[in-house]
mmCIF file of C-alpha atoms in Angstrom:
data_model
loop_
_atom_site.group_PDB
_atom_site.id
_atom_site.type_symbol
_atom_site.label_atom_id
_atom_site.label_comp_id
_atom_site.label_asym_id
_atom_site.label_seq_id
_atom_site.Cartn_x
_atom_site.Cartn_y
_atom_site.Cartn_z
ATOM 1 C CA MET A 1 0.118 0.331 -0.436
ATOM 2 C CA ILE A 2 1.012 3.654 -0.891
ATOM 3 C CA ASP A 3 -0.439 6.677 1.295
ATOM 4 C CA SER A 4 1.218 10.266 2.006
ATOM 5 C CA GLN A 5 0.353 12.545 4.537
ATOM 6 C CA SER A 6 0.828 16.448 4.774
ATOM 7 C CA VAL A 7 1.812 17.967 8.346
ATOM 8 C CA LYS A 8 2.724 21.163 10.118
ATOM 9 C CA TRP A 9 6.209 21.574 10.533
ATOM 10 C CA GLY A 10 8.967 23.130 12.262
ATOM 11 C CA ASN A 11 10.874 26.338 12.117
ATOM 12 C CA HIS A 12 10.248 29.120 9.470
ATOM 13 C CA ARG A 13 14.796 28.195 9.153
ATOM 14 C CA SER A 14 13.672 24.712 7.092
ATOM 15 C CA LEU A 15 11.980 24.160 3.731
ATOM 16 C CA ASN A 16 8.700 24.368 4.107
ATOM 17 C CA GLY A 17 5.190 23.635 1.874
ATOM 18 C CA PHE A 18 1.866 24.176 0.981
ATOM 19 C CA ASP A 19 -0.647 21.318 0.481
ATOM 20 C CA GLY A 20 -3.665 23.342 -0.849
ATOM 21 C CA ASN A 21 -6.155 20.354 -0.473
ATOM 22 C CA LYS A 22 -5.296 20.231 3.373
ATOM 23 C CA LYS A 23 -4.261 23.498 4.181
ATOM 24 C CA VAL A 24 -0.870 22.780 6.086
ATOM 25 C CA LYS A 25 2.136 24.346 5.626
ATOM 26 C CA GLY A 26 5.127 21.803 5.662
ATOM 27 C CA ILE A 27 5.933 18.504 5.021
ATOM 28 C CA LYS A 28 4.439 15.758 2.759
ATOM 29 C CA ARG A 29 5.315 12.044 4.460
ATOM 30 C CA HIS A 30 5.288 9.444 1.388
ATOM 31 C CA ILE A 31 5.460 5.663 2.754
ATOM 32 C CA VAL A 32 4.778 2.500 1.830
ATOM 33 C CA VAL A 33 4.139 -0.712 3.292
ATOM 34 C CA ASP A 34 3.864 -4.413 2.249
ATOM 35 C CA LYS A 35 0.277 -6.197 3.165
ATOM 36 C CA ASN A 36 1.041 -6.656 6.720
ATOM 37 C CA GLY A 37 2.269 -3.498 7.641
ATOM 38 C CA PHE A 38 5.545 -3.148 7.580
ATOM 39 C CA LEU A 39 7.476 -0.261 6.170
ATOM 40 C CA LEU A 40 8.855 -1.348 2.829
ATOM 41 C CA SER A 41 10.057 2.487 1.587
ATOM 42 C CA ILE A 42 9.392 6.228 3.178
ATOM 43 C CA MET A 43 10.581 9.408 1.106
ATOM 44 C CA VAL A 44 9.735 13.393 2.469
ATOM 45 C CA THR A 45 9.061 16.073 0.396
ATOM 46 C CA VAL A 46 7.625 19.755 1.298
ATOM 47 C CA ALA A 47 4.202 19.076 1.589
ATOM 48 C CA ASN A 48 3.764 20.525 -2.390
ATOM 49 C CA VAL A 49 5.075 17.870 -4.163
ATOM 50 C CA TYR A 50 1.346 16.113 -5.930
ATOM 51 C CA ASP A 51 1.595 12.278 -4.970
ATOM 52 C CA GLY A 52 1.287 11.551 -8.795
ATOM 53 C CA LYS A 53 5.165 13.642 -8.636
ATOM 54 C CA ALA A 54 6.313 11.157 -5.435
ATOM 55 C CA VAL A 55 5.355 7.744 -6.386
ATOM 56 C CA GLU A 56 7.453 7.705 -9.847
ATOM 57 C CA LEU A 57 10.801 8.310 -7.629
ATOM 58 C CA PHE A 58 8.781 5.687 -5.101
ATOM 59 C CA MET A 59 8.619 3.252 -8.595
ATOM 60 C CA ARG A 60 12.213 3.099 -9.192
ATOM 61 C CA THR A 61 13.546 2.959 -5.502
ATOM 62 C CA LEU A 62 11.045 0.483 -4.801
ATOM 63 C CA SER A 63 11.200 -1.663 -8.881
ATOM 64 C CA TYR A 64 16.313 -0.999 -7.742
ATOM 65 C CA PHE A 65 15.751 -2.969 -4.030
ATOM 66 C CA LEU A 66 12.467 -4.317 -3.575
ATOM 67 C CA CYS A 67 11.569 -6.739 -6.946
ATOM 68 C CA PRO A 68 8.846 -8.351 -6.402
ATOM 69 C CA VAL A 69 6.274 -6.321 -6.486
ATOM 70 C CA LYS A 70 4.104 -6.499 -8.623
ATOM 71 C CA VAL A 71 0.873 -5.280 -6.937
ATOM 72 C CA ILE A 72 0.549 -1.839 -4.980
ATOM 73 C CA LEU A 73 -3.160 -0.442 -2.854
ATOM 74 C CA ALA A 74 -3.786 3.267 -3.187
ATOM 75 C CA ASP A 75 -6.331 6.317 -2.244
ATOM 76 C CA GLY A 76 -7.756 8.752 -4.183
ATOM 77 C CA GLY A 77 -4.886 11.244 -4.870
ATOM 78 C CA TYR A 78 -3.264 8.739 -7.568
ATOM 79 C CA ARG A 79 -5.409 8.843 -10.491
ATOM 80 C CA ARG A 80 -5.615 6.849 -13.759
ATOM 81 C CA ASP A 81 -2.898 9.013 -16.030
ATOM 82 C CA ILE A 82 0.119 8.076 -12.513
ATOM 83 C CA ILE A 83 -1.588 4.264 -12.701
ATOM 84 C CA GLU A 84 -0.721 4.266 -17.148
ATOM 85 C CA ALA A 85 2.728 5.748 -16.175
ATOM 86 C CA VAL A 86 3.645 3.209 -13.024
ATOM 87 C CA LYS A 87 3.110 -0.220 -14.868
ATOM 88 C CA LYS A 88 4.125 1.030 -18.640
ATOM 89 C CA LYS A 89 7.603 1.879 -16.949
ATOM 90 C CA ASN A 90 7.628 -0.287 -13.974
ATOM 91 C CA GLY A 91 5.814 -2.895 -14.897
ATOM 92 C CA ILE A 92 3.416 -2.954 -11.511
ATOM 93 C CA LEU A 93 0.339 -2.472 -11.058
ATOM 94 C CA LEU A 94 -1.124 0.358 -8.920
ATOM 95 C CA ARG A 95 -4.523 -0.344 -7.817
ATOM 96 C CA SER A 96 -6.222 3.022 -6.505
ATOM 97 C CA SER A 97 -9.688 3.192 -5.263
ATOM 98 C CA CYS A 98 -11.191 6.019 -6.956
ATOM 99 C CA VAL A 99 -10.706 3.380 -9.939
ATOM 100 C CA ARG A 100 -13.095 1.349 -11.107
ATOM 101 C CA THR A 101 -12.618 -2.164 -12.702
ATOM 102 C CA LYS A 102 -15.023 -4.110 -14.693
#
C-alpha cells in the first residue's frame, strides 16, 4: 500500500511547502508498506509535492530494491494517468480506490 500524509513542520528556516488540499504548511510523508503493515520505503518532501510526482521516484526505488512487488494499493490521490505511467515504466500495477475495474 502507498499513501501520504501532510503535517505541520518546524521552524521558519526549514524547507516547507503548502498542501492546498489539506491547508497545511509543512512537509509530506510518503510511505509504502507491505500487506502485513511493515514499512518498505519512506520519502519526505515539502507539502506541495503532488502524490503523482512522488510516486515516480518511489517506483524507481521499489523496483531497484524490491523486485517482487507487483501490485500496490493506493488511495484516490493516485489518478488514472499516474496508474498508467507506473504500469508502463515499472510493470507494477497501481490499484487506486477511485478507479473502478470491470
